Coordinates of C-alpha atoms and ligand atoms in Angstrom, one line a residue:
X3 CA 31.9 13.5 -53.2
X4 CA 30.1 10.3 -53.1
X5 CA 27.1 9.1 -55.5
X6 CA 25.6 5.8 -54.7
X7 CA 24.0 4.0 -57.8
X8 CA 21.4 1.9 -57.1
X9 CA 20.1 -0.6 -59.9
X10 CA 17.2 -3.1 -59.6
X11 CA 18.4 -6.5 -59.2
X12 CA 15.9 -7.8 -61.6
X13 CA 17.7 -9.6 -64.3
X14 CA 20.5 -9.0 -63.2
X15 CA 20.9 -12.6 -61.8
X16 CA 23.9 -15.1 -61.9
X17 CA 26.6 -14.6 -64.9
X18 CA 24.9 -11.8 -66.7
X19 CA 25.5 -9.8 -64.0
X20 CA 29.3 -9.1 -64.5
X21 CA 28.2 -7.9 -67.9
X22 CA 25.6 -5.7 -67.0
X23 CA 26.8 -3.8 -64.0
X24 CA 29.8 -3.5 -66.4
X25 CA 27.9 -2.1 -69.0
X26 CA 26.6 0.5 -66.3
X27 CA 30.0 1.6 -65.6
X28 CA 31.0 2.4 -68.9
X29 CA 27.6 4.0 -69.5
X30 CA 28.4 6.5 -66.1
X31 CA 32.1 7.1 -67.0
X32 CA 30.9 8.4 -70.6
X33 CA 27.5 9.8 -69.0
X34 CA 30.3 12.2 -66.8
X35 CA 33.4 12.6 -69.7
X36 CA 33.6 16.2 -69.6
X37 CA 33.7 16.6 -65.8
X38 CA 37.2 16.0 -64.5
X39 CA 38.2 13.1 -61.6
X40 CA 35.2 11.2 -61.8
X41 CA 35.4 7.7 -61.4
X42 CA 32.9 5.0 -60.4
X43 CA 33.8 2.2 -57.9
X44 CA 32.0 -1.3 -56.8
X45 CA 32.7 -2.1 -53.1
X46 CA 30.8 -4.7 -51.8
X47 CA 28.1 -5.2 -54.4
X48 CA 27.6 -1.3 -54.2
X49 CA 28.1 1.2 -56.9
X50 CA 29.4 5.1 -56.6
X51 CA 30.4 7.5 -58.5
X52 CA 33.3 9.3 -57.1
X53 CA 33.8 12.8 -57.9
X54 CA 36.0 16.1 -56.6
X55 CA 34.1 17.8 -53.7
X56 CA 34.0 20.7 -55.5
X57 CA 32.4 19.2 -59.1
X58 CA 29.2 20.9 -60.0
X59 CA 26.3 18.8 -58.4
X60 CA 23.4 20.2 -60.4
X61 CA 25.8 19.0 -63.6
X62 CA 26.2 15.6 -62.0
X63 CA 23.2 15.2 -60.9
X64 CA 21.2 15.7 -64.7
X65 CA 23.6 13.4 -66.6
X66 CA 23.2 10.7 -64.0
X67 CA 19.7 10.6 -64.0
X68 CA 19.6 10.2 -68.1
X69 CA 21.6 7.0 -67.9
X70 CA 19.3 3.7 -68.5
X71 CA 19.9 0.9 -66.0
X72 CA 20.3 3.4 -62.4
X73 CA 17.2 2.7 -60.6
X74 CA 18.1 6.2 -58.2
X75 CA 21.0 7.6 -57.4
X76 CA 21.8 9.8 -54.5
X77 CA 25.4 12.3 -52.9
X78 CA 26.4 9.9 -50.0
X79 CA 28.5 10.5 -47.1
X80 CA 30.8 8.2 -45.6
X81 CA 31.0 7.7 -41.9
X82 CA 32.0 5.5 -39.3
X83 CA 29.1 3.7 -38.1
X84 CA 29.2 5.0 -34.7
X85 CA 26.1 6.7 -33.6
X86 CA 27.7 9.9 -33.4
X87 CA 29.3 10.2 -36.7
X88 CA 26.0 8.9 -38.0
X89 CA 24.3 12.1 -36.5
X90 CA 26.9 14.7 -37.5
X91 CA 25.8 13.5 -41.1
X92 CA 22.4 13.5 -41.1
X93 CA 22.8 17.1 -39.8
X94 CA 25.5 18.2 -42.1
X95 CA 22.5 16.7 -44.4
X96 CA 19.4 17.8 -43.5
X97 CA 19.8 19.8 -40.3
X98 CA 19.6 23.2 -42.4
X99 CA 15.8 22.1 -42.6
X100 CA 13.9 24.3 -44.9
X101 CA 10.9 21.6 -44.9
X102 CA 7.8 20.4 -42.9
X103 CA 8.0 16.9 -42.6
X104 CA 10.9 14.2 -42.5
X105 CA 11.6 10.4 -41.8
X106 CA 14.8 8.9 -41.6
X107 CA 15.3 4.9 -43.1
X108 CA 17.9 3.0 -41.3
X109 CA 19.0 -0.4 -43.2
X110 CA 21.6 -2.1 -41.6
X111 CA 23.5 -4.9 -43.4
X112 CA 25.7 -5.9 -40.1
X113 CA 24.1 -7.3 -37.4
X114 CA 26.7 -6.8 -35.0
X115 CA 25.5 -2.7 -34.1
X116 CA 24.7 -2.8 -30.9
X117 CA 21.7 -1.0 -31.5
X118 CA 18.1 -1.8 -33.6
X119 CA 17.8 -0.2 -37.3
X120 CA 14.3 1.1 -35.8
X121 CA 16.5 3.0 -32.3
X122 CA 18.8 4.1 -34.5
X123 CA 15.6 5.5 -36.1
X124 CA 14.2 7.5 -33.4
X125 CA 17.6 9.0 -32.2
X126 CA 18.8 10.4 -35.6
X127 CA 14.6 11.2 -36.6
X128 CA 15.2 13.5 -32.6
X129 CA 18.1 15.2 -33.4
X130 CA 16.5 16.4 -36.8
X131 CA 13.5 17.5 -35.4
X132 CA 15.3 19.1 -32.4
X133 CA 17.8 21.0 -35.4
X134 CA 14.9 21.6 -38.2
X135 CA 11.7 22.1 -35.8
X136 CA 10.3 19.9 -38.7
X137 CA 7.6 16.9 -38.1
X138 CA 8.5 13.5 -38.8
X139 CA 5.8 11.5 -41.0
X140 CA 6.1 8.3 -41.8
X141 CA 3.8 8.2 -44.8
X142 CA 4.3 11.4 -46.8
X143 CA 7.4 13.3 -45.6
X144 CA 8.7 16.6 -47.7
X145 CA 12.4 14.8 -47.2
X146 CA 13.8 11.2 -46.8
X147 CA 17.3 10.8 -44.8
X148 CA 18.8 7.6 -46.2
X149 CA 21.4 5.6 -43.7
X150 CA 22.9 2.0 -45.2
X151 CA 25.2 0.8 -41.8
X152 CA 27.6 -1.6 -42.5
X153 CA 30.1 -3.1 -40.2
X154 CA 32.7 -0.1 -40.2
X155 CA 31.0 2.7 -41.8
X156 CA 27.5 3.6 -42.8
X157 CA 26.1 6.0 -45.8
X158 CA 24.0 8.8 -44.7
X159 CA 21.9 10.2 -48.1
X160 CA 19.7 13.2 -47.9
X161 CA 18.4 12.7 -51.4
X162 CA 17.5 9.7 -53.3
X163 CA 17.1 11.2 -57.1
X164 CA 15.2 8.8 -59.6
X165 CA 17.5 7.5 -62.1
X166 CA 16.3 6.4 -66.1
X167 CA 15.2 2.8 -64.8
X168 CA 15.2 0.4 -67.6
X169 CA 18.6 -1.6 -68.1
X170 CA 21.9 -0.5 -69.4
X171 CA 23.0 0.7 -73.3
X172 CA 24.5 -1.8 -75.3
X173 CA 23.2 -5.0 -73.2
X174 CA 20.1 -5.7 -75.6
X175 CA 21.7 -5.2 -79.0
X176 CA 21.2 -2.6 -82.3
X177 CA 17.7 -1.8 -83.5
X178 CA 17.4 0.2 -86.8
X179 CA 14.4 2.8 -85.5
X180 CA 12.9 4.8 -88.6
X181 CA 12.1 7.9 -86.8
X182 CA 9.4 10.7 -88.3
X183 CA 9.7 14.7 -86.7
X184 CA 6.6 13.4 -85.1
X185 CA 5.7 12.6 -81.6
X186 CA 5.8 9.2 -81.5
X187 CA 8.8 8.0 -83.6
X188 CA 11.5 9.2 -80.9
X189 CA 9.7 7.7 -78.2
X190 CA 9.6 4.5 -79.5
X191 CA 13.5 4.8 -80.4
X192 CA 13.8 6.2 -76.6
X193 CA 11.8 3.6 -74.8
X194 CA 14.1 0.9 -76.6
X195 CA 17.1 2.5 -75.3
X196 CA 15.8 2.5 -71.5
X197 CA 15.4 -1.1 -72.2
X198 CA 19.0 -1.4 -73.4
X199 CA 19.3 -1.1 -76.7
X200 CA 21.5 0.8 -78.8
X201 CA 19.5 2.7 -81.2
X202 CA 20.2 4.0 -84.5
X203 CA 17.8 6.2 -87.2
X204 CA 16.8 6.2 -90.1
X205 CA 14.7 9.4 -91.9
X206 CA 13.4 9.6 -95.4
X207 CA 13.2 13.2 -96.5
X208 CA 11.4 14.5 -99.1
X209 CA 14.2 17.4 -100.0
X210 CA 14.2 19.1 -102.6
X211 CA 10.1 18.3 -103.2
X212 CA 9.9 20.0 -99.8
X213 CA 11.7 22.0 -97.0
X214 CA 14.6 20.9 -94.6
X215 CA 12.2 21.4 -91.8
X216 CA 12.0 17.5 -91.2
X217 CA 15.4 16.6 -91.3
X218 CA 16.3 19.9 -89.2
X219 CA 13.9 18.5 -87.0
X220 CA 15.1 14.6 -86.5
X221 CA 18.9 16.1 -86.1
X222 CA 17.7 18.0 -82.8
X223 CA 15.7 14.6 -81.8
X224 CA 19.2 12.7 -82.7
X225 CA 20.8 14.7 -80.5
X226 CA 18.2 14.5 -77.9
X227 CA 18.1 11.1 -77.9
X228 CA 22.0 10.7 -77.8
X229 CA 21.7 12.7 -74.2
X230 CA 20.8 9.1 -73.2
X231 CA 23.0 6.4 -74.9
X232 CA 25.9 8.7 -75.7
X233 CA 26.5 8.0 -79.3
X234 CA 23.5 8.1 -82.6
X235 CA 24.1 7.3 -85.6
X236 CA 21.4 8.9 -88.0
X237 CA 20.8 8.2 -91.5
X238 CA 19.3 10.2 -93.9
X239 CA 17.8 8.8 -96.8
X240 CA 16.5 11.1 -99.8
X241 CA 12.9 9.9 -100.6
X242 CA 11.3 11.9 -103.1
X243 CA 12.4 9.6 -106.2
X244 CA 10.3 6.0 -104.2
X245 CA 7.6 8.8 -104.2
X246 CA 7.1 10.2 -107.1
X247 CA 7.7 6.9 -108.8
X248 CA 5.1 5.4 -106.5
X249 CA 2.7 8.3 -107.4
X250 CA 3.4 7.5 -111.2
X251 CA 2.8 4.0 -111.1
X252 CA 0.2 2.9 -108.1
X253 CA -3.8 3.8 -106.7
X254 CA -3.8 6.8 -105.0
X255 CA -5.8 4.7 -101.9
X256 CA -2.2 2.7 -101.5
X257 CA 0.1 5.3 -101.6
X258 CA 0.9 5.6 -98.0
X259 CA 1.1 2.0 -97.5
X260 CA 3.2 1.7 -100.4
X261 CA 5.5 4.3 -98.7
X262 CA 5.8 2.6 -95.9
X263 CA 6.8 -0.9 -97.4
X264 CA 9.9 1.5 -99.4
X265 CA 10.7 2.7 -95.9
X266 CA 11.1 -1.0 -94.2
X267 CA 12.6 -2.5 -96.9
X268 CA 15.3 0.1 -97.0
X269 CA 15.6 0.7 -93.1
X270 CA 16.2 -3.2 -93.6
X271 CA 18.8 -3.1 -96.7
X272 CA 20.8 -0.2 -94.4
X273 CA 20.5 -2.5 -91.1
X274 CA 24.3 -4.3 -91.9
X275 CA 25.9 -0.7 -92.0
X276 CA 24.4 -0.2 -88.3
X277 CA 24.7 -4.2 -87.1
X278 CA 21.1 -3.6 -86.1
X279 CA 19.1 -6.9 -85.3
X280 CA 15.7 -5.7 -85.6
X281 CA 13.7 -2.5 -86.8
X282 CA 11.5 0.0 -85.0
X283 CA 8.5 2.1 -85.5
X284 CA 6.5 4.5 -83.5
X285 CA 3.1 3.1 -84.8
X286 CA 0.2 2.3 -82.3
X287 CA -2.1 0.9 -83.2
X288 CA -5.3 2.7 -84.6
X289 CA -4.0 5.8 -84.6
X290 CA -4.0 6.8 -88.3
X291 CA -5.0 4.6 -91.2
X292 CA -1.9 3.0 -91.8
X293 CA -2.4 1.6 -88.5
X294 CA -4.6 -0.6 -88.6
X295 CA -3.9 -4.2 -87.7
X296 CA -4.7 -5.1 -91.1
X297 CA -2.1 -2.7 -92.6
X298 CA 0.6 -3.1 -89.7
X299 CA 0.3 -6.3 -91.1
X300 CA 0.4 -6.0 -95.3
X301 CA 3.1 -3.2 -94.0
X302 CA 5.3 -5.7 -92.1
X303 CA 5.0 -8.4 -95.1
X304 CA 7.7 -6.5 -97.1
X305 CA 10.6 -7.2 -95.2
X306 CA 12.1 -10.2 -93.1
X307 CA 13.5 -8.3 -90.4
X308 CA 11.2 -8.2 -87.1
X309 CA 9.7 -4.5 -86.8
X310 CA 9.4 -3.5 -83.0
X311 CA 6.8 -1.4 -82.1
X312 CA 7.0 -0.6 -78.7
X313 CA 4.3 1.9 -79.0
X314 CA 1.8 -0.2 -80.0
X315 CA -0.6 -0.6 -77.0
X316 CA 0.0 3.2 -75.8
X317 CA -2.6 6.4 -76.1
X318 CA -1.2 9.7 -77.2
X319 CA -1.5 11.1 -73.9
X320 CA 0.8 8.0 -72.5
X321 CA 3.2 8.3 -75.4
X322 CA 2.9 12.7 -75.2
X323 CA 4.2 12.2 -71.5
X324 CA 7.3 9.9 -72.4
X325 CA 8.1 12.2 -74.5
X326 CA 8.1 15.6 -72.6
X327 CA 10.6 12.7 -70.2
X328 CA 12.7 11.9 -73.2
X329 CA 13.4 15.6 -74.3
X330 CA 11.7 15.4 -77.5
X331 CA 8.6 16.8 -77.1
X332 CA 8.8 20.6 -77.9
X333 CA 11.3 19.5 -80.4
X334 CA 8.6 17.3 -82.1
X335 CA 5.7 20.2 -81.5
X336 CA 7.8 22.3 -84.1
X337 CA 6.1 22.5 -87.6
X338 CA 7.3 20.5 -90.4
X339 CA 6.6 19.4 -94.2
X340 CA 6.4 15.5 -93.4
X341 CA 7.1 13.3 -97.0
X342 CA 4.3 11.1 -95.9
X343 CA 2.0 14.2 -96.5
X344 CA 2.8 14.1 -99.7
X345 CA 0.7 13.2 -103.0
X346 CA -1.5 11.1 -100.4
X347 CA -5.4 11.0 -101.2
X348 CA -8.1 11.9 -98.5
X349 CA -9.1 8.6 -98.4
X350 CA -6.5 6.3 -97.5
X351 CA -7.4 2.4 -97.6
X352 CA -8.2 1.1 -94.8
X353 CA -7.3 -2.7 -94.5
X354 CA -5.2 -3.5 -97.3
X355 CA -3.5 -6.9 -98.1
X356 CA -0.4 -7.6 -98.5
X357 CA -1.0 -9.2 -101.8
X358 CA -2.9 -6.5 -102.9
X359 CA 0.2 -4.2 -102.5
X360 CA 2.6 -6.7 -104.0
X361 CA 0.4 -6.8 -106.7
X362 CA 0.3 -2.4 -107.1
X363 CA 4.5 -3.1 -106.8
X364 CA 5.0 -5.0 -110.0
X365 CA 4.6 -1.8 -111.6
X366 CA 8.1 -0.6 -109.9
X367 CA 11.4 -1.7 -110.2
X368 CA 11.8 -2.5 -106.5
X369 CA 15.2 -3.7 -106.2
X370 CA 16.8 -0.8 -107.7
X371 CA 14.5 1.4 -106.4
X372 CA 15.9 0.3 -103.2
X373 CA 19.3 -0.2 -104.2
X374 CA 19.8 3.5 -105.3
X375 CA 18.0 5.2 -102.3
X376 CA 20.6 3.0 -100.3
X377 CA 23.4 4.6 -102.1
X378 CA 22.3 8.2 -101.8
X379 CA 22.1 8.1 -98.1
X380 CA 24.1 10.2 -95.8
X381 CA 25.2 9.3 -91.8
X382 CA 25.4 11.8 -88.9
X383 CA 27.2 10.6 -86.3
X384 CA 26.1 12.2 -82.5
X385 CA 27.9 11.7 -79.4
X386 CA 27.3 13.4 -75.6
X387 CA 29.1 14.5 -74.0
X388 CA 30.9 16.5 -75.7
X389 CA 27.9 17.7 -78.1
X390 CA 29.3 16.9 -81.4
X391 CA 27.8 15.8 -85.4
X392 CA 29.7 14.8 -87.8
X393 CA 28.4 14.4 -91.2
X394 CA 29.8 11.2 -93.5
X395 CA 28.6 10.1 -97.1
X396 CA 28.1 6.2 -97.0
X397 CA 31.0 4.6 -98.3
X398 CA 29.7 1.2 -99.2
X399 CA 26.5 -0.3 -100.5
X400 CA 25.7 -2.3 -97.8
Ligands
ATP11 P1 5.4 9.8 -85.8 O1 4.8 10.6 -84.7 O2 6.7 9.1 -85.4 O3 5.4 10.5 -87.1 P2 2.9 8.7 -86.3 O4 2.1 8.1 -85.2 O5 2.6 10.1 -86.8 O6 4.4 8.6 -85.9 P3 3.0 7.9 -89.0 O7 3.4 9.2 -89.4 O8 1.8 7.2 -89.6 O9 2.8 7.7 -87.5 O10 4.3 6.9 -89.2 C1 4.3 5.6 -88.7 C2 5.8 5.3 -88.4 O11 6.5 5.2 -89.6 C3 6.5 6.4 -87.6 O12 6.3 6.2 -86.3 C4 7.9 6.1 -88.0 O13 8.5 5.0 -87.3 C5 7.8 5.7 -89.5 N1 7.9 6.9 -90.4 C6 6.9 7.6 -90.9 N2 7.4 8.6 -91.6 C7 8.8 8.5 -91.6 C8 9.9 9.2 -92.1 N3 9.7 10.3 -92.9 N4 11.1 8.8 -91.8 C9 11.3 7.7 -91.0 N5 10.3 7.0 -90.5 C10 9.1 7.4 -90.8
MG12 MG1 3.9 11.1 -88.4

């Protein structure tokens, strides 16, 4: 069987190009590992994934759709382009009918045919009517039959399934993404992936103050996530000693703030270990009272690393969506104990300065502070398929 891949050409132009549809082709070969004799081809600027005739579709057909960069995707066959080898396919395609409405798309990249894409058209739209007793519309049809002609053969498609969008893995860089049980954390990390990045995690537990329920938690969204670039690693970074030493030592108003500044600036010390560029929270802004521009802000002042936020001008109901798409939702529905829950006042401050919490942190031994969480933390490395973790103990201070 035949898959054609179809990308959008946007930046995809001039010498990045090689590198990018590249980049796809690894991604597909890996996306399809664990099912035998598949291989992926470019013939004249197409893609396809070529696969046994008898290798499960339905299989196929959900890895491909989870790899960033393929626009749609859709089983091709390849016939002579002859009009009656072109109609032989669209019925071997679609004549089973089972639908109310149809149109057939007729692109044809060789001039030469003797006939019009827009005859071609009509006759194959006839011959499905006459076989399915379906309608044709134009506007709205149930089912789409897809035919590319070029000189010697054309591609007849009965499908056209919507791929991941976005651009390949691995063509935008690392990001470090400090990812929460919540809801918004994984999108963010997933939404950076679509757009090409390889994305690692970080997650500060709170063990033994609290549960395992949050790191159970961000292992299932690893793995989730690693459904679309293939390979996560996660680190895991015991908490509870920043905490409590925070709790000792600054106003309960700061707290979280404070927490959050440990997090970046550790997310930031561990960035080397992953080659990550860049860090990446699910924050949008408003939400909650660390949130606020003013505290994004005092927040982002501890660290010189940018901090993406690709959440940051989305609702809940925007980012709730994305997530039920990325996998993670029901994962992130499931109850937790969340380390930013704990010791924290009811009245968090509102717009805090930077200087103010700079000021609350001469209290602590920063540095070390940082240095020893760094040490303690542990890696989980993910890859699909196969669905594997393996667990590691950092070797190195970074
Ligand atoms: P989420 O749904 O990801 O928890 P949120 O909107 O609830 O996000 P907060 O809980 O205020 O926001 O956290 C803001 C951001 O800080 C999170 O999106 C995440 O990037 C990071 N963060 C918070 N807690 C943790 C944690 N325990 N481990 C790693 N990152 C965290
Ligand atoms: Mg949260």
């Amino acid at each position: 069987m035949r898959v054609r891949i179809r990308w959008h050409e946007l930046g995809l132009k001039g010498g990045n190009r090689s590198f990018f549809v590249d980049r796809l082709k690894k991604a597909l070969l890996a996306a399809c590992a664990d099912v035998t004799g598949v291989r992926v081809k470019t013939r004249d600027g197409r893609m396809y994934v070529e696969a046994p005739d008898d290798a499960p579709w339905p299989l196929l057909r959900e890895r491909l759709a989870r790899v960033p960069g393929v626009a749609n995707f859709g089983r091709t066959r390849v016939v002579p382009a002859t009009l009656e080898a072109m109609r032989e396919a669209a019925l071997a395609e679609l004549g089973a009918g089972g639908f109310a409405s149809f149109r057939v798309r007729v692109r044809r990249g060789d001039k030469s045919f003797a006939m019009r894409a827009g005859e071609v058209e009509t006759d194959l739209g006839s011959v499905l009517a006459v076989a399915t007793g379906a309608a044709v519309d134009l506007e709205t049809p149930e089912r789409t039959l897809f035919v590319e002609m070029s000189r010697e053969t054309a591609l007849v498609s009965g499908e056209r399934e919507p791929g991941a969008g976005g651009v390949p893995v691995g063509t935008a860089g690392r990001v470090l993404a400090l990812v929460s049980g919540g809801i918004d954390s994984p999108v963010a990390a997933w939404r950076l992936i679509r757009r090409g990045c390889s994305v690692a995690l970080v997650n500060f537990h709170a063990f033994p103050l609290q549960d395992r329920t949050m790191q159970d938690k961000v292992q299932e969204l690893a793995r989730a996530l690693t459904r679309w670039q293939g390979r996560t690693r996660l680190l895991s970074v015991a908490f509870a000693p920043v905490q409590q030493a925070v709790v000792a030592a600054c106003p309960p108003p700061l707290r979280v703030l404070l927490y959050r500044r440990f997090m970046l600036r550790i997310a930031e010390a561990l960035m080397p270990r992953v080659r990550a560029r860049a860090l990446c929270t699910g924050d949008s802004l408003g939400q909650v009272a660390s949130q606020t521009l003013a505290n994004l802000a005092a927040v982002s002042a501890a660290v010189q690393a940018p901090v993406l936020r690709p959440l940051l001008g989305m609702d809940k109901t925007e980012i709730t969506a994305d997530a039920r798409r990325a996998g993670t939702f029901t994962i992130s529905a499931l109850p937790d104990q969340d380390c930013c829950q704990l010791f924290v006042p009811k009245r968090p401050a509102l717009a805090a300065e930077a200087e103010e919490l700079a000021a609350a942190e001469q209290a602590l031994d920063v540095r070390t502070m940082v240095r020893d969480a760094v040490y303690a933390a542990e890696e989980l490395r993910f890859t699909f398929p196969p669905d594997h973790v393996e667990v590691r103990r950092l070797a190195v201070c970074p």
